[in-house]
CSV table of C-alpha atoms in Angstrom, one decimal:
chain,number,residue,atom,x,y,z
A,1,MET,CA,20.3,-15.0,25.3
A,2,MET,CA,19.0,-12.2,23.1
A,3,ASN,CA,15.3,-11.3,23.3
A,4,LEU,CA,13.2,-10.8,20.1
A,5,ASN,CA,13.9,-7.0,19.9
A,6,GLN,CA,17.7,-7.6,20.0
A,7,GLN,CA,17.4,-10.3,17.4
A,8,LEU,CA,15.4,-7.9,15.1
A,9,CYS,CA,17.7,-5.1,15.6
A,10,LEU,CA,20.8,-7.4,14.8
A,11,LEU,CA,19.1,-8.7,11.6
A,12,ILE,CA,18.4,-5.1,10.2
A,13,LYS,CA,21.9,-3.8,11.3
A,14,ASN,CA,23.7,-6.6,9.8
A,15,THR,CA,22.1,-6.6,6.4
A,16,PRO,CA,24.5,-6.0,3.7
A,17,ILE,CA,23.9,-3.8,0.8
A,18,LEU,CA,21.9,-5.9,-1.6
A,19,SER,CA,23.3,-7.3,-4.7
A,20,ASP,CA,20.7,-10.0,-5.8
A,21,SER,CA,19.4,-8.7,-9.1
A,22,THR,CA,16.0,-10.2,-8.5
A,23,VAL,CA,15.5,-8.3,-5.1
A,24,ILE,CA,16.8,-5.2,-6.6
A,25,ASN,CA,14.7,-5.3,-9.8
A,26,ASN,CA,11.6,-5.8,-7.4
A,27,ALA,CA,12.5,-2.8,-5.3
A,28,ILE,CA,13.0,-0.7,-8.5
A,29,ASN,CA,9.6,-1.8,-9.7
A,30,GLY,CA,8.1,-0.7,-6.3
A,31,ILE,CA,9.6,2.8,-6.6
A,32,VAL,CA,8.5,3.3,-10.1
A,33,ASP,CA,4.9,2.2,-9.1
A,34,TYR,CA,5.1,4.5,-6.3
A,35,PHE,CA,6.1,7.4,-8.5
A,36,ALA,CA,3.1,6.6,-10.8
A,37,CYS,CA,0.7,6.6,-7.9
A,38,CYS,CA,2.0,10.1,-6.5
A,39,LEU,CA,2.0,11.7,-10.0
A,40,GLN,CA,-1.4,10.5,-11.0
A,41,ALA,CA,-2.7,12.0,-7.8
A,42,ARG,CA,-1.0,15.2,-7.7
A,43,GLN,CA,-3.9,17.4,-8.9
A,44,ASP,CA,-6.5,15.5,-6.8
A,45,MET,CA,-8.8,17.8,-4.7
A,46,ASN,CA,-7.8,16.5,-1.4
A,47,VAL,CA,-4.2,16.5,-2.3
A,48,GLN,CA,-4.4,20.1,-3.2
A,49,ARG,CA,-6.3,20.8,0.2
A,50,LEU,CA,-3.4,19.1,2.1
A,51,LEU,CA,-1.1,21.3,0.2
A,52,ALA,CA,-2.9,24.4,1.1
A,53,TRP,CA,-2.6,23.4,4.8
A,54,ILE,CA,1.1,22.8,4.5
A,55,LYS,CA,1.6,26.4,3.1
A,56,GLU,CA,-0.4,27.8,5.7
A,57,GLU,CA,1.5,26.0,8.5
A,58,GLY,CA,4.8,26.9,6.9
A,59,GLY,CA,8.1,26.0,8.1
A,60,HIS,CA,11.8,25.1,7.0
A,61,GLU,CA,11.6,23.9,3.5
A,62,ARG,CA,14.0,21.0,3.3
A,63,SER,CA,12.2,18.0,1.8
A,64,TRP,CA,10.5,17.1,-1.6
A,65,LEU,CA,6.7,17.3,-2.2
A,66,ILE,CA,6.7,14.9,-5.0
A,67,GLY,CA,5.0,16.3,-8.2
A,68,GLN,CA,4.5,19.7,-6.5
A,69,LYS,CA,7.9,21.4,-7.7
A,70,LYS,CA,8.0,22.5,-3.9
A,71,LEU,CA,9.9,21.7,-0.6
A,72,ALA,CA,8.5,21.4,2.9
A,73,THR,CA,9.7,20.4,6.3
A,74,PRO,CA,10.4,16.7,6.5
A,75,ARG,CA,7.4,15.9,8.6
A,76,GLN,CA,5.0,17.7,6.2
A,77,ALA,CA,6.9,16.0,3.2
A,78,ALA,CA,6.2,12.6,4.6
A,79,LEU,CA,2.6,13.3,5.6
A,80,PHE,CA,1.9,14.9,2.2
A,81,ASN,CA,3.7,12.2,-0.1
A,82,GLY,CA,2.1,9.3,1.9
A,83,PHE,CA,-1.3,10.8,1.5
A,84,GLN,CA,-0.7,11.5,-2.2
A,85,ALA,CA,0.8,8.0,-2.9
A,86,HIS,CA,-2.2,6.3,-1.4
A,87,CYS,CA,-5.1,8.7,-2.0
A,88,LEU,CA,-6.3,7.0,-5.1
A,89,ASP,CA,-5.9,3.5,-3.6
A,90,TYR,CA,-3.9,2.8,-6.5
A,91,ASP,CA,-0.6,2.0,-4.8
A,92,ASP,CA,1.0,-1.4,-4.1
A,93,VAL,CA,-0.3,-3.9,-1.3
A,94,HIS,CA,1.3,-6.9,0.4
A,95,SER,CA,-0.6,-10.0,1.4
A,96,ASP,CA,1.3,-10.7,4.5
A,97,ILE,CA,0.8,-7.0,5.7
A,98,ARG,CA,-2.9,-6.6,4.5
A,99,GLY,CA,-1.9,-2.9,3.8
A,100,HIS,CA,0.2,-0.6,1.6
A,101,PRO,CA,3.9,-0.7,2.4
A,102,SER,CA,5.6,1.4,-0.3
A,103,ALA,CA,3.3,4.6,0.3
A,104,VAL,CA,4.5,4.6,3.9
A,105,ILE,CA,8.3,3.5,3.7
A,106,LEU,CA,9.2,5.3,0.5
A,107,SER,CA,7.5,8.5,1.6
A,108,ALA,CA,9.5,8.4,4.9
A,109,LEU,CA,12.7,7.5,3.1
A,110,PHE,CA,12.5,10.3,0.6
A,111,ALA,CA,11.2,13.0,3.0
A,112,ASN,CA,14.3,12.2,5.4
A,113,ILE,CA,16.6,13.2,2.6
A,114,ARG,CA,17.1,17.0,3.5
A,115,LEU,CA,18.3,19.4,0.6
A,116,ASP,CA,19.3,22.2,2.8
A,117,HIS,CA,23.0,21.9,2.6
A,118,SER,CA,22.9,18.3,3.8
A,119,PRO,CA,26.4,16.8,3.9
A,120,PHE,CA,25.1,13.3,3.3
A,121,LYS,CA,25.5,11.3,0.0
A,122,ILE,CA,22.8,8.8,-0.2
A,123,ASN,CA,23.8,5.7,-2.1
A,124,GLY,CA,21.0,4.2,-4.4
A,125,ARG,CA,21.8,0.8,-3.6
A,126,ARG,CA,21.8,1.4,0.1
A,127,PHE,CA,18.4,3.3,-0.4
A,128,LEU,CA,17.1,0.3,-2.0
A,129,THR,CA,18.4,-2.0,0.6
A,130,ALA,CA,16.6,0.1,3.2
A,131,TYR,CA,13.3,0.0,1.4
A,132,VAL,CA,13.5,-3.8,1.1
A,133,ILE,CA,14.2,-3.9,4.9
A,134,GLY,CA,11.2,-1.8,5.6
A,135,ILE,CA,9.1,-4.2,3.7
A,136,GLU,CA,10.7,-7.2,5.3
A,137,VAL,CA,9.9,-5.8,8.9
A,138,MET,CA,6.3,-4.8,8.0
A,139,ALA,CA,5.5,-8.1,6.4
A,140,LEU,CA,7.1,-10.1,9.4
A,141,LEU,CA,5.1,-8.1,11.8
A,142,GLY,CA,1.9,-8.4,9.4
A,143,LYS,CA,2.3,-12.1,9.2
A,144,SER,CA,2.5,-12.4,13.2
A,145,VAL,CA,-0.5,-10.2,13.9
A,146,ASN,CA,-3.0,-11.0,11.1
A,147,PRO,CA,-5.7,-11.8,10.2
A,148,GLN,CA,-7.0,-11.0,13.8
A,149,HIS,CA,-5.4,-7.6,13.8
A,150,TYR,CA,-6.9,-6.4,10.6
A,151,GLU,CA,-10.4,-8.0,11.1
A,152,LYS,CA,-10.5,-6.5,14.6
A,153,GLY,CA,-10.6,-3.0,13.0
A,154,TRP,CA,-7.0,-2.0,12.8
A,155,HIS,CA,-5.6,-0.5,9.6
A,156,ALA,CA,-2.4,-2.2,9.3
A,157,THR,CA,-0.9,0.5,6.7
A,158,ILE,CA,-0.4,2.9,9.9
A,159,THR,CA,0.0,0.5,12.7
A,160,LEU,CA,2.8,-1.5,11.2
A,161,GLY,CA,4.0,1.1,8.7
A,162,GLY,CA,5.5,3.5,11.0
A,163,ILE,CA,7.7,0.9,12.6
A,164,ALA,CA,8.7,-0.4,9.3
A,165,ALA,CA,9.6,3.0,8.0
A,166,THR,CA,11.6,3.8,11.1
A,167,ALA,CA,13.5,0.7,10.6
A,168,ALA,CA,14.4,1.7,6.8
A,169,ILE,CA,15.5,5.3,7.9
A,170,CYS,CA,17.7,4.0,10.8
A,171,TYR,CA,19.3,1.3,8.4
A,172,LEU,CA,19.9,4.1,5.8
A,173,TYR,CA,21.8,6.4,8.1
A,174,ASN,CA,23.1,3.6,10.3
A,175,GLU,CA,21.7,5.3,13.4
A,176,PRO,CA,22.9,3.9,16.7
A,177,PHE,CA,19.6,4.1,18.4
A,178,LEU,CA,17.5,1.5,16.3
A,179,SER,CA,16.1,-0.3,19.4
A,180,GLN,CA,14.8,2.8,20.8
A,181,ALA,CA,13.4,4.0,17.4
A,182,LEU,CA,11.4,0.9,17.2
A,183,ALA,CA,9.9,1.3,20.6
A,184,LEU,CA,9.1,5.0,20.0
A,185,ALA,CA,7.5,4.2,16.6
A,186,ALA,CA,5.5,1.5,18.1
A,187,THR,CA,4.0,3.7,20.8
A,188,GLN,CA,2.5,5.9,18.0
A,189,ALA,CA,0.8,3.1,16.2
A,190,SER,CA,-3.1,3.8,15.7
A,191,GLY,CA,-5.6,4.0,12.9
A,192,MET,CA,-9.1,2.4,12.3
A,193,ARG,CA,-10.4,0.8,9.2
A,194,LEU,CA,-13.5,2.5,10.2
A,195,LEU,CA,-12.2,5.4,8.1
A,196,MET,CA,-12.4,3.6,4.8
A,197,GLY,CA,-14.1,5.4,2.5
A,198,THR,CA,-13.1,8.8,3.7
A,199,PRO,CA,-9.8,10.7,2.8
A,200,ILE,CA,-8.6,10.0,6.4
A,201,LYS,CA,-7.9,6.3,5.3
A,202,PHE,CA,-5.3,7.7,3.0
A,203,LEU,CA,-4.0,10.1,5.5
A,204,HIS,CA,-3.1,7.0,7.5
A,205,ALA,CA,-0.2,6.4,5.1
A,206,GLY,CA,1.1,9.8,5.5
A,207,LEU,CA,0.7,9.6,9.3
A,208,ALA,CA,2.7,6.6,9.4
A,209,ALA,CA,5.6,8.0,7.3
A,210,GLN,CA,5.4,11.1,9.5
A,211,HIS,CA,5.7,8.9,12.6
A,212,ALA,CA,9.0,7.6,11.3
A,213,ILE,CA,10.6,11.0,10.6
A,214,GLN,CA,9.6,12.4,14.0
A,215,THR,CA,10.8,9.4,15.9
A,216,VAL,CA,14.3,9.5,14.3
A,217,ASP,CA,14.3,13.6,14.8
A,218,TRP,CA,13.2,13.2,18.4
A,219,LEU,CA,16.0,10.6,19.1
A,220,ARG,CA,18.7,12.6,17.3
A,221,ALA,CA,17.7,15.6,19.5
A,222,GLY,CA,18.3,13.6,22.5
A,223,LEU,CA,15.1,12.2,23.7
A,224,GLN,CA,15.2,8.7,25.1
A,225,ALA,CA,13.0,5.5,24.6
A,226,ASP,CA,14.9,2.7,26.1
A,227,GLN,CA,12.4,0.1,26.1
A,228,ASN,CA,11.9,-3.4,24.5
A,229,PHE,CA,9.0,-2.8,22.0
A,230,LEU,CA,8.6,-6.7,21.8
A,231,ASP,CA,8.2,-7.0,25.5
A,232,GLU,CA,6.4,-10.4,26.2
A,233,ASN,CA,3.7,-8.7,28.5
A,234,LEU,CA,3.3,-5.0,27.3
A,235,GLY,CA,5.0,-5.0,23.9
A,236,PHE,CA,3.6,-4.3,20.6
A,237,LEU,CA,2.7,-8.0,19.8
A,238,ALA,CA,1.1,-8.5,23.2
A,239,MET,CA,-1.1,-5.5,22.6
A,240,TYR,CA,-1.9,-5.7,18.8
A,241,GLY,CA,-1.4,-9.3,18.1
A,242,GLN,CA,-1.3,-12.8,19.6
A,243,GLY,CA,1.9,-12.5,21.3
A,244,ASN,CA,5.5,-12.9,20.6
A,245,THR,CA,5.4,-16.6,19.7
A,246,ALA,CA,3.8,-15.6,16.3
A,247,LEU,CA,6.8,-13.6,15.3
A,248,ASN,CA,9.1,-15.8,13.2
A,249,LEU,CA,12.4,-14.2,12.6
A,250,THR,CA,14.1,-17.3,11.2
A,251,SER,CA,12.4,-16.5,8.0
A,252,TRP,CA,14.2,-13.2,7.6
A,253,ALA,CA,15.3,-12.9,4.0
A,254,LYS,CA,14.3,-16.5,3.2
A,255,PRO,CA,13.4,-15.2,0.7
A,256,TRP,CA,12.9,-11.5,1.0
A,257,LYS,CA,9.2,-10.5,1.5
A,258,ILE,CA,9.5,-8.1,-1.6
A,259,ILE,CA,10.0,-11.3,-3.6
A,260,ASP,CA,7.6,-13.8,-1.8
A,261,PRO,CA,4.8,-13.2,-1.5
A,262,GLY,CA,5.8,-10.1,-3.3
A,263,LEU,CA,4.5,-6.7,-4.0
A,264,TRP,CA,1.1,-6.4,-5.7
A,265,PHE,CA,0.7,-3.6,-8.1
A,266,LYS,CA,-2.7,-2.2,-9.0
A,267,THR,CA,-4.4,-0.7,-12.3
A,268,TYR,CA,-7.7,-0.4,-10.5
A,269,SER,CA,-8.3,2.5,-8.2
A,270,PHE,CA,-9.8,0.7,-5.4
A,271,CYS,CA,-9.0,-1.9,-2.7
A,272,SER,CA,-7.0,-4.9,-3.8
A,273,ALA,CA,-9.8,-7.1,-2.3
A,274,GLY,CA,-12.1,-5.8,-4.8
A,275,ALA,CA,-9.7,-6.9,-7.8
A,276,TYR,CA,-11.1,-10.6,-7.3
A,277,ILE,CA,-14.6,-9.2,-7.9
A,278,ALA,CA,-13.5,-7.0,-10.7
A,279,ASP,CA,-11.7,-9.9,-12.6
A,280,ALA,CA,-14.7,-12.0,-12.2
A,281,GLY,CA,-17.1,-9.4,-13.3
A,282,GLN,CA,-15.1,-8.7,-16.5
A,283,LEU,CA,-15.5,-12.5,-17.5
A,284,LEU,CA,-19.0,-12.7,-16.7
A,285,SER,CA,-20.0,-9.6,-18.5
A,286,GLN,CA,-18.5,-11.4,-21.6
A,287,HIS,CA,-20.7,-14.5,-21.2
A,288,PRO,CA,-22.7,-15.3,-24.1
A,289,GLN,CA,-25.9,-15.8,-21.6
A,290,PHE,CA,-25.3,-12.6,-19.5
A,291,ARG,CA,-27.6,-9.7,-20.0
A,292,VAL,CA,-27.8,-7.3,-17.1
A,293,GLU,CA,-31.5,-6.7,-17.5
A,294,ASN,CA,-32.0,-10.4,-17.0
A,295,VAL,CA,-30.3,-10.5,-13.7
A,296,ALA,CA,-32.6,-12.1,-10.8
A,297,ASN,CA,-29.8,-12.0,-8.0
A,298,ILE,CA,-26.1,-12.3,-7.5
A,299,THR,CA,-24.2,-14.0,-4.8
A,300,LEU,CA,-20.8,-13.2,-4.0
A,301,TYR,CA,-19.0,-16.1,-2.2
A,302,PHE,CA,-15.8,-15.2,-0.3
A,303,ALA,CA,-13.3,-17.8,1.0
A,304,PRO,CA,-12.1,-18.1,3.6
A,305,PRO,CA,-14.7,-16.2,5.9
A,306,LYS,CA,-13.9,-12.6,6.6
A,307,SER,CA,-11.5,-12.3,3.6
A,308,ASP,CA,-13.7,-9.5,2.5
A,309,ALA,CA,-13.1,-7.4,5.7
A,310,ALA,CA,-11.7,-4.5,3.6
A,311,LEU,CA,-14.8,-4.3,1.7
A,312,ILE,CA,-16.9,-2.7,4.5
A,313,TYR,CA,-19.5,-1.2,2.3
A,314,GLN,CA,-22.4,-3.5,1.0
A,315,GLN,CA,-24.7,-0.5,0.2
A,316,PRO,CA,-22.7,2.5,-0.3
A,317,THR,CA,-24.2,5.8,-1.1
A,318,LEU,CA,-21.2,7.7,-2.2
A,319,ALA,CA,-19.0,6.6,-5.0
A,320,GLU,CA,-15.7,7.1,-2.9
A,321,GLN,CA,-17.2,4.6,-0.5
A,322,GLY,CA,-17.4,2.2,-3.5
A,323,ARG,CA,-13.5,1.8,-3.5
A,324,PHE,CA,-14.4,-0.6,-0.4
A,325,SER,CA,-17.5,-2.1,-1.8
A,326,ALA,CA,-17.6,-5.5,-3.8
A,327,GLU,CA,-21.2,-4.6,-4.8
A,328,TYR,CA,-20.3,-1.2,-6.4
A,329,ILE,CA,-17.3,-2.5,-8.2
A,330,LEU,CA,-19.3,-5.5,-9.7
A,331,ALA,CA,-22.2,-3.3,-10.5
A,332,LEU,CA,-20.0,-0.8,-12.4
A,333,ILE,CA,-18.4,-3.6,-14.4
A,334,LEU,CA,-21.8,-5.6,-15.0
A,335,LEU,CA,-23.5,-2.4,-16.3
A,336,GLY,CA,-20.5,-1.6,-18.6
A,337,LEU,CA,-19.7,1.6,-16.9
A,338,PRO,CA,-16.0,2.9,-16.4
A,339,THR,CA,-13.8,1.9,-13.5
A,340,ASP,CA,-11.6,4.9,-13.7
A,341,PHE,CA,-10.5,7.4,-11.1
A,342,LYS,CA,-13.8,9.5,-11.7
A,343,ALA,CA,-15.8,6.6,-10.8
A,344,PHE,CA,-14.7,6.9,-7.1
A,345,SER,CA,-15.2,10.4,-6.5
A,346,ALA,CA,-17.3,11.9,-3.7
A,347,THR,CA,-20.6,11.8,-5.4
A,348,PRO,CA,-23.8,10.2,-4.9
A,349,ILE,CA,-24.3,6.7,-6.6
A,350,ALA,CA,-26.7,6.6,-9.5
A,351,ASP,CA,-30.0,4.8,-9.1
A,352,ASN,CA,-29.3,2.2,-11.8
A,353,ILE,CA,-26.1,1.2,-9.8
A,354,GLN,CA,-28.0,1.2,-6.6
A,355,GLN,CA,-30.6,-1.2,-8.1
A,356,LEU,CA,-28.4,-3.6,-9.2
A,357,MET,CA,-26.4,-3.6,-6.0
A,358,GLN,CA,-29.7,-4.2,-4.1
A,359,LYS,CA,-29.8,-7.6,-6.2
A,360,MET,CA,-26.7,-8.9,-4.5
A,361,GLN,CA,-25.7,-10.6,-1.3
A,362,ARG,CA,-22.4,-12.1,0.2
A,363,SER,CA,-22.1,-15.6,1.5
A,364,TYR,CA,-19.3,-17.5,3.0
A,365,HIS,CA,-20.8,-21.0,2.7
A,366,ILE,CA,-18.4,-22.4,0.0
A,367,THR,CA,-16.1,-25.2,0.5
A,368,LEU,CA,-14.2,-25.4,-2.7
A,369,ALA,CA,-10.5,-26.3,-2.3
A,370,PRO,CA,-8.3,-23.2,-2.5
A,371,TYR,CA,-5.9,-23.1,-5.3
A,372,PRO,CA,-2.3,-24.2,-4.0
A,373,GLN,CA,-0.7,-20.9,-4.9
A,374,ALA,CA,-3.6,-18.6,-3.7
A,375,TYR,CA,-2.8,-15.9,-1.0
A,376,ASN,CA,-3.8,-17.1,2.3
A,377,GLY,CA,-6.1,-19.7,0.7
A,378,ARG,CA,-8.3,-16.9,-0.7
A,379,TYR,CA,-10.6,-17.0,-3.5
A,380,VAL,CA,-14.0,-15.5,-4.8
A,381,VAL,CA,-16.7,-16.9,-6.7
A,382,VAL,CA,-19.5,-14.8,-8.3
A,383,GLU,CA,-22.8,-16.5,-9.1
A,384,ILE,CA,-25.4,-14.8,-11.3
A,385,LEU,CA,-28.9,-16.1,-11.2
A,386,LEU,CA,-30.8,-15.2,-14.3
A,387,ASN,CA,-34.6,-14.7,-14.7
A,388,ASN,CA,-34.9,-18.0,-16.6
A,389,GLY,CA,-33.4,-20.0,-13.8
A,390,GLN,CA,-30.0,-20.5,-15.4
A,391,LYS,CA,-26.9,-19.7,-13.2
A,392,ILE,CA,-23.5,-18.6,-14.5
A,393,SER,CA,-20.5,-18.3,-12.4
A,394,GLN,CA,-16.9,-17.4,-12.2
A,395,ARG,CA,-14.2,-18.1,-9.9
A,396,ILE,CA,-11.0,-16.0,-9.2
A,397,ASP,CA,-8.0,-17.2,-7.1
A,398,LEU,CA,-5.1,-15.0,-8.4
A,399,PRO,CA,-6.2,-11.4,-9.6
A,400,LYS,CA,-4.3,-9.7,-12.5
A,401,GLY,CA,-1.6,-7.7,-11.0
A,402,SER,CA,-1.0,-9.9,-7.9
A,403,PRO,CA,2.6,-11.4,-7.8
A,404,LYS,CA,1.5,-14.7,-9.1
A,405,ASN,CA,-0.4,-13.1,-12.0
A,406,PRO,CA,1.8,-9.9,-12.6
A,407,TYR,CA,1.7,-7.2,-15.1
A,408,ASN,CA,4.4,-7.3,-17.6
A,409,GLN,CA,7.1,-4.6,-17.8
A,410,ASN,CA,5.4,-2.6,-20.6
A,411,GLU,CA,2.3,-2.5,-18.3
A,412,MET,CA,4.3,-1.3,-15.4
A,413,THR,CA,5.8,1.4,-17.6
A,414,ALA,CA,2.5,2.4,-19.0
A,415,LYS,CA,1.2,3.2,-15.5
A,416,LEU,CA,3.9,5.8,-15.2
A,417,VAL,CA,3.5,7.3,-18.6
A,418,ASN,CA,-0.3,7.8,-18.1
A,419,ALA,CA,0.5,9.5,-14.7
A,420,ILE,CA,3.2,11.9,-16.0
A,421,ASP,CA,1.1,12.4,-19.5
A,422,ASP,CA,4.7,12.7,-21.1
A,423,GLN,CA,6.5,9.5,-22.4
A,424,SER,CA,9.9,10.8,-22.6
A,425,THR,CA,9.9,12.2,-19.1
A,426,ALA,CA,8.4,8.9,-17.7
A,427,ILE,CA,11.1,6.9,-19.6
A,428,ALA,CA,13.9,9.0,-18.2
A,429,LEU,CA,12.4,8.9,-14.7
A,430,SER,CA,12.2,5.2,-14.8
A,431,GLN,CA,15.8,4.8,-16.1
A,432,ASP,CA,17.1,7.1,-13.3
A,433,ILE,CA,15.5,4.8,-10.7
A,434,GLN,CA,16.8,1.9,-12.3
A,435,ALA,CA,20.3,3.7,-11.9
A,436,PHE,CA,19.8,3.5,-8.1
A,437,ALA,CA,21.1,-0.2,-8.5
A,438,LYS,CA,24.4,1.3,-9.6
A,439,GLY,CA,24.7,3.8,-6.7
A,440,LEU,CA,23.2,6.8,-8.1
A,441,ASP,CA,23.0,9.7,-5.3
A,442,VAL,CA,19.5,9.8,-4.4
A,443,SER,CA,19.8,13.5,-3.4
A,444,ASP,CA,21.2,14.3,-6.9
A,445,PHE,CA,18.1,12.5,-8.2
A,446,ILE,CA,15.7,14.5,-6.2
A,447,LYS,CA,17.4,17.7,-7.0
A,448,ARG,CA,17.0,16.9,-10.8
A,449,TYR,CA,13.3,15.9,-10.6
A,450,ILE,CA,12.1,18.8,-8.2
A,451,VAL,CA,12.0,21.1,-11.3
A,452,GLN,CA,10.8,18.5,-13.7
A,453,LEU,CA,7.8,16.9,-12.0
């Protein structure tokens, strides 16, 4: 009888190149969004700092630094692109993972396409299939370890992402050492949520992508890692989760996890857990009885308990910490202040925002029935007590941009146009990504856009 590791490897290896139009379209949307996030961040101060470090380190220039018109080593490219894609917290999330899959998986896949006289042609449909497989692996692992894994303090983007990206690369190149690769990727898993609110949180996505690159490279070089990463006693799930019994491989591709629960795309530059608060705040700010000067106090109800685990700052002092603060996000909106990228820079939070945050408290004592379609039964209620004793409240179960309340295609395209600041280039890029479904060679795609982006 095959063990879990053998079963997982067989599922990955035996996946045919995808033809289902819904799955393919979801994957294309994920890649379009990935480029929007990378290109929006390309001038970010921390992105430029990492770029300077890469220049100082040097190395054989083989892989694309997206948006920088430069090449670097594959490991550097994976690290850089993962960091850049995630550094505004603008990239997609997945509710089973409680993390950011595309910033890791796509950064690893693109970095592994080497442009120094590579003999390989990378079929676009196989590339899309590898990406979908990576999300499937990451989501299955996430479903089996969460919520305990996340709530304990692990950052799932890195702990699960390196394994998932490794699976994707091995599928793309049909590598013979998949089982060993999963073990080698798993032993590199690390990353604490404690670092949220610092640039290192975003570096986690790059590190996970880099783990995948070096895993495959080390095995190609002849190193060995012949162990079962899902060993019942000492394996990944025994250490990071609740054991192997929580991993359900019978749900593989039934349907693909990129479809259900699906990718959650963002227009806000902050943690998706804050989107519930943002949507509630937008509606409350339009309530006919609302005046910010009349607020006595505000209660933020989270259900189920600990569903606000990502929002680790209740009284942040720096705006960049505000990406992970329900209170800061709500204060911005109720004060009528922008929630753009500048609102989350490394600057002190103004006194008027601090004063409004001090009127807020969190509570988990709420027993309303969850909405049947809500992700993991989650919802938020924001209740404002006014000075006259009146209460106004707003409940959010499905934030805008989440898979069951999605953005339309025009909104998705607008995100890319805004990032590039050139409509014709954005449309051409989107069309070429769509051509992956027809087998466009991805290395040719990269060569085209190195000089354009």
